[in-house]
Amino acid sequence: MSLKKIAIVGAGVTGLTTAILLRLSGYKVEVFSREHPVIDYKNPFFASSFPAASILPHSIKSPISKKLFLRSTQFYHQLFEHNFPGIQRQIHYEVFSEALKNNPTYLPWLPGYTEIPVTGRYFIPHLPNNPISRAWKSSIFFVDWPIYWKSLLSTFTTLEIPLVIESIDFSQIDSQFPTNDYSLAILACGSGFEEIQNKPLSLLKGHLVEISKGPTLRNPEGELFSYNYTPPTKVYRTLNGKAQDIYSYPRSGSMILGGSRITGHLIDGEWIGDGLLTNYNFIESKLEWPYAAIFELNKILIEHSTNATIDASQIKSQLLGYRYLGPNSSLCLKVDIGRNLPHIHAYGLGGAGVTLSWGLANEIVTKTNELLGKPSINSTHTLSPSIQHDSSIVKPETIASYLAKLNSV
Ligand SMILES: Cc1cc2nc3c(=O)[nH]c(=O)nc-3n(C[C@H](O)[C@H](O)[C@H](O)COP(=O)(O)OP(=O)(O)OC[C@H]3O[C@@H](n4cnc5c(N)ncnc54)[C@H](O)[C@@H]3O)c2cc1C
């Protein structure tokens, strides 16, 4: 194996997870990032500042999303079992007032997926006085993002992976990463893909409200739950008539209320695209539009469906972030060997970057092994003697147990 470095452009969840997995597989990696993953937190161009974050393949299109989702879920399962910080599992409801035109492709992949009859007397979180046309529940993993992100960064630091804060000029990439020093470049560059494709990216704008001391929502069986609920379009939709979902995800000491998935582009920093509309009157919160709508609709749902209450004095912050889509609005994972330095492109994660991160990183390790040949055990990081290198596929249980141990030190 070559002792040359692998350059990873991007220190979002894709870049960091990939760097960790490649490092544990014995490669020498170096990460370059325009934004600082700690200091530039809350920069709307840095998607990894915003995930809510459910492990659900929402707002993503890719022929390999099933493979990536199932593999990622194995990693999250093992990280959960080994008590890696910030991972929880709970019942999640997805509820629709309007009839669904198509079944989401991911339905059969969800752990514990169960349809709920809408005509029976079953518990289904929704807005009062509105019909329910379809509902299901599953038992999915959730990431308490501030805790998980901190642990991912601390793992990265403990593994002594160099991080260079620098904007990479993609047109000069061959001279930035000379083949004397580098064997591969991985472009996990999120919004930076705009410079590669040279035209405005397709985005899904998202609004979130964070409230402090959020209540724990429990169903009548006493189980902790969260939801995505799509009200009738007469209640909540975009200007172009697209139905929008609201959601609530618990965090330790707070709660995230969403949401929106509004399509458009940013041109010279100006939003060119759809907007939001609702016919509810908002009296309680003094939030700006559309945060007021998101807060109020979730409040009504929570108070109608559970014994819990929330009020405007708990509002901690309002956040705006962008979910970046790849070419043809789908995920881009491709190997380019037609240049001096081979490239792996990995961006366009939409609303599922956290969800797919481990599956994608695993796939990148496999492609790297094919391109460069597997590293020998001697070149493995000194901290990871327990990591097995007898397989081209990284074992989730081995990685999870190792990472959990690193984080407990
Ligand atoms: C409101 C909202 C809610 C979400 N909820 C969820 C959820 O519940 N579950 C889920 O799975 N996902 C969710 N997501 C999506 C998730 O946040 C993204 O898919 C994910 O963060 C994308 O990560 P990334 O690393 O690919 O890109 P990013 O986090 O955007 O990182 C890109 C990196 O590339 C760097 N970069 C770009 N250009 C250059 C350059 N020229 N030179 C050097 N570095 C460069 C940046 O500095 C950055 O480090 C949500 C997103 C939003 C906005």
Short mmCIF file of C-alpha atoms and ligand atoms in Angstrom, two decimals, residues 9-16 32-37 45-56 58 142 145 149 166-170 188-193 195 204-208 247 249 260-261 319-324 346-356 360, ligand 1:
data_model
loop_
_atom_site.label_atom_id
_atom_site.label_comp_id
_atom_site.label_asym_id
_atom_site.label_seq_id
_atom_site.Cartn_x
_atom_site.Cartn_y
_atom_site.Cartn_z
CA VAL A 9 -12.60 17.95 1.29
CA GLY A 10 -15.40 18.55 3.81
CA ALA A 11 -15.70 18.36 7.60
CA GLY A 12 -19.47 17.86 7.74
CA VAL A 13 -20.99 14.58 8.90
CA THR A 14 -20.02 12.92 5.57
CA GLY A 15 -16.38 14.03 5.69
CA LEU A 16 -15.83 13.33 9.40
CA PHE A 32 -9.79 20.20 4.45
CA SER A 33 -12.76 22.42 5.22
CA ARG A 34 -13.91 25.90 4.28
CA GLU A 35 -16.04 26.12 7.43
CA HIS A 36 -14.72 25.26 10.87
CA PRO A 37 -16.87 22.41 12.26
CA PHE A 45 -24.20 26.79 4.08
CA PHE A 46 -22.84 24.15 6.44
CA ALA A 47 -25.68 21.59 6.48
CA SER A 48 -24.20 19.62 9.38
CA SER A 49 -25.06 22.52 11.72
CA PHE A 50 -28.76 21.72 11.43
CA PRO A 51 -29.87 18.09 11.45
CA ALA A 52 -32.84 17.46 13.68
CA ALA A 53 -31.83 14.36 13.49
CA SER A 54 -33.83 11.24 12.76
CA ILE A 55 -32.29 8.16 11.15
CA LEU A 56 -34.87 8.15 8.37
CA HIS A 58 -36.32 11.60 4.15
CA PHE A 142 -32.44 9.21 16.67
CA TRP A 145 -27.25 16.11 17.44
CA TRP A 149 -21.60 15.91 16.87
CA GLU A 166 -8.89 26.21 3.93
CA SER A 167 -11.14 26.78 0.94
CA ILE A 168 -10.14 24.41 -1.86
CA ASP A 169 -10.30 25.77 -5.39
CA PHE A 170 -11.77 22.79 -7.27
CA ALA A 188 -17.49 15.34 0.65
CA CYS A 189 -18.08 19.01 0.09
CA GLY A 190 -21.87 19.56 0.47
CA SER A 191 -22.65 23.06 -0.84
CA GLY A 192 -19.15 23.24 -2.39
CA PHE A 193 -20.51 21.02 -5.15
CA GLU A 195 -18.44 25.28 -7.65
CA LEU A 204 -34.63 22.23 0.33
CA LYS A 205 -34.89 25.09 2.80
CA GLY A 206 -35.62 24.02 6.37
CA HIS A 207 -36.81 25.98 9.43
CA LEU A 208 -36.51 24.73 13.00
CA TYR A 247 -42.34 17.40 13.36
CA TYR A 249 -37.89 15.38 17.92
CA SER A 260 -40.30 22.90 6.19
CA ARG A 261 -38.85 21.41 2.97
CA LEU A 319 -32.78 28.14 12.84
CA LEU A 320 -32.62 28.24 9.07
CA GLY A 321 -30.62 25.63 7.16
CA TYR A 322 -30.39 24.22 3.64
CA ARG A 323 -30.48 20.60 2.58
CA TYR A 324 -28.26 20.31 -0.50
CA ALA A 346 -19.84 12.10 -2.23
CA TYR A 347 -22.42 14.87 -1.83
CA GLY A 348 -26.09 15.74 -2.31
CA LEU A 349 -27.29 14.04 0.90
CA GLY A 350 -30.48 16.15 1.05
CA GLY A 351 -32.37 15.52 4.28
CA ALA A 352 -30.59 12.27 5.08
CA GLY A 353 -26.89 13.05 5.54
CA VAL A 354 -26.79 11.83 9.14
CA THR A 355 -29.01 8.86 8.29
CA LEU A 356 -26.76 7.62 5.49
CA LEU A 360 -21.80 6.05 2.75
C1 LIG B 1 -33.38 21.76 8.83
C2 LIG B 1 -32.63 20.49 8.54
C3 LIG B 1 -33.00 19.31 9.16
C4 LIG B 1 -32.31 18.13 8.88
N1 LIG B 1 -32.69 16.97 9.52
C5 LIG B 1 -32.04 15.81 9.24
C6 LIG B 1 -32.43 14.61 9.88
O1 LIG B 1 -33.35 14.59 10.70
N2 LIG B 1 -31.76 13.46 9.56
C7 LIG B 1 -30.72 13.45 8.64
O2 LIG B 1 -30.17 12.38 8.37
N3 LIG B 1 -30.35 14.59 8.02
C8 LIG B 1 -30.98 15.76 8.28
N4 LIG B 1 -30.62 16.91 7.64
C9 LIG B 1 -29.64 16.82 6.53
C10 LIG B 1 -28.18 16.81 7.00
O3 LIG B 1 -27.97 17.90 7.87
C11 LIG B 1 -27.27 16.91 5.76
O4 LIG B 1 -27.64 15.95 4.80
C12 LIG B 1 -25.83 16.66 6.15
O5 LIG B 1 -25.44 17.51 7.21
C13 LIG B 1 -24.91 16.87 4.95
O6 LIG B 1 -23.60 16.68 5.41
P1 LIG B 1 -22.36 16.85 4.45
O7 LIG B 1 -21.15 16.56 5.28
O8 LIG B 1 -22.55 16.07 3.20
O9 LIG B 1 -22.37 18.40 4.03
P2 LIG B 1 -22.06 19.67 4.95
O10 LIG B 1 -22.41 19.46 6.35
O11 LIG B 1 -22.66 20.86 4.26
O12 LIG B 1 -20.47 19.79 4.88
C14 LIG B 1 -19.81 20.21 3.71
C15 LIG B 1 -18.35 20.43 4.06
O13 LIG B 1 -17.65 20.76 2.87
C16 LIG B 1 -16.84 21.92 3.09
N5 LIG B 1 -16.59 22.60 1.84
C17 LIG B 1 -17.49 22.99 0.89
N6 LIG B 1 -16.84 23.60 -0.12
C18 LIG B 1 -15.52 23.60 0.19
C19 LIG B 1 -14.36 24.09 -0.45
N7 LIG B 1 -14.39 24.71 -1.63
N8 LIG B 1 -13.17 23.94 0.18
C20 LIG B 1 -13.08 23.31 1.40
N9 LIG B 1 -14.16 22.83 2.04
C21 LIG B 1 -15.35 22.98 1.44
C22 LIG B 1 -17.67 22.73 4.10
O14 LIG B 1 -16.86 23.71 4.74
C23 LIG B 1 -18.12 21.61 5.03
O15 LIG B 1 -17.08 21.28 5.92
C24 LIG B 1 -31.26 18.13 7.94
C25 LIG B 1 -30.86 19.32 7.33
C26 LIG B 1 -31.53 20.51 7.63
C27 LIG B 1 -31.08 21.77 6.97
#
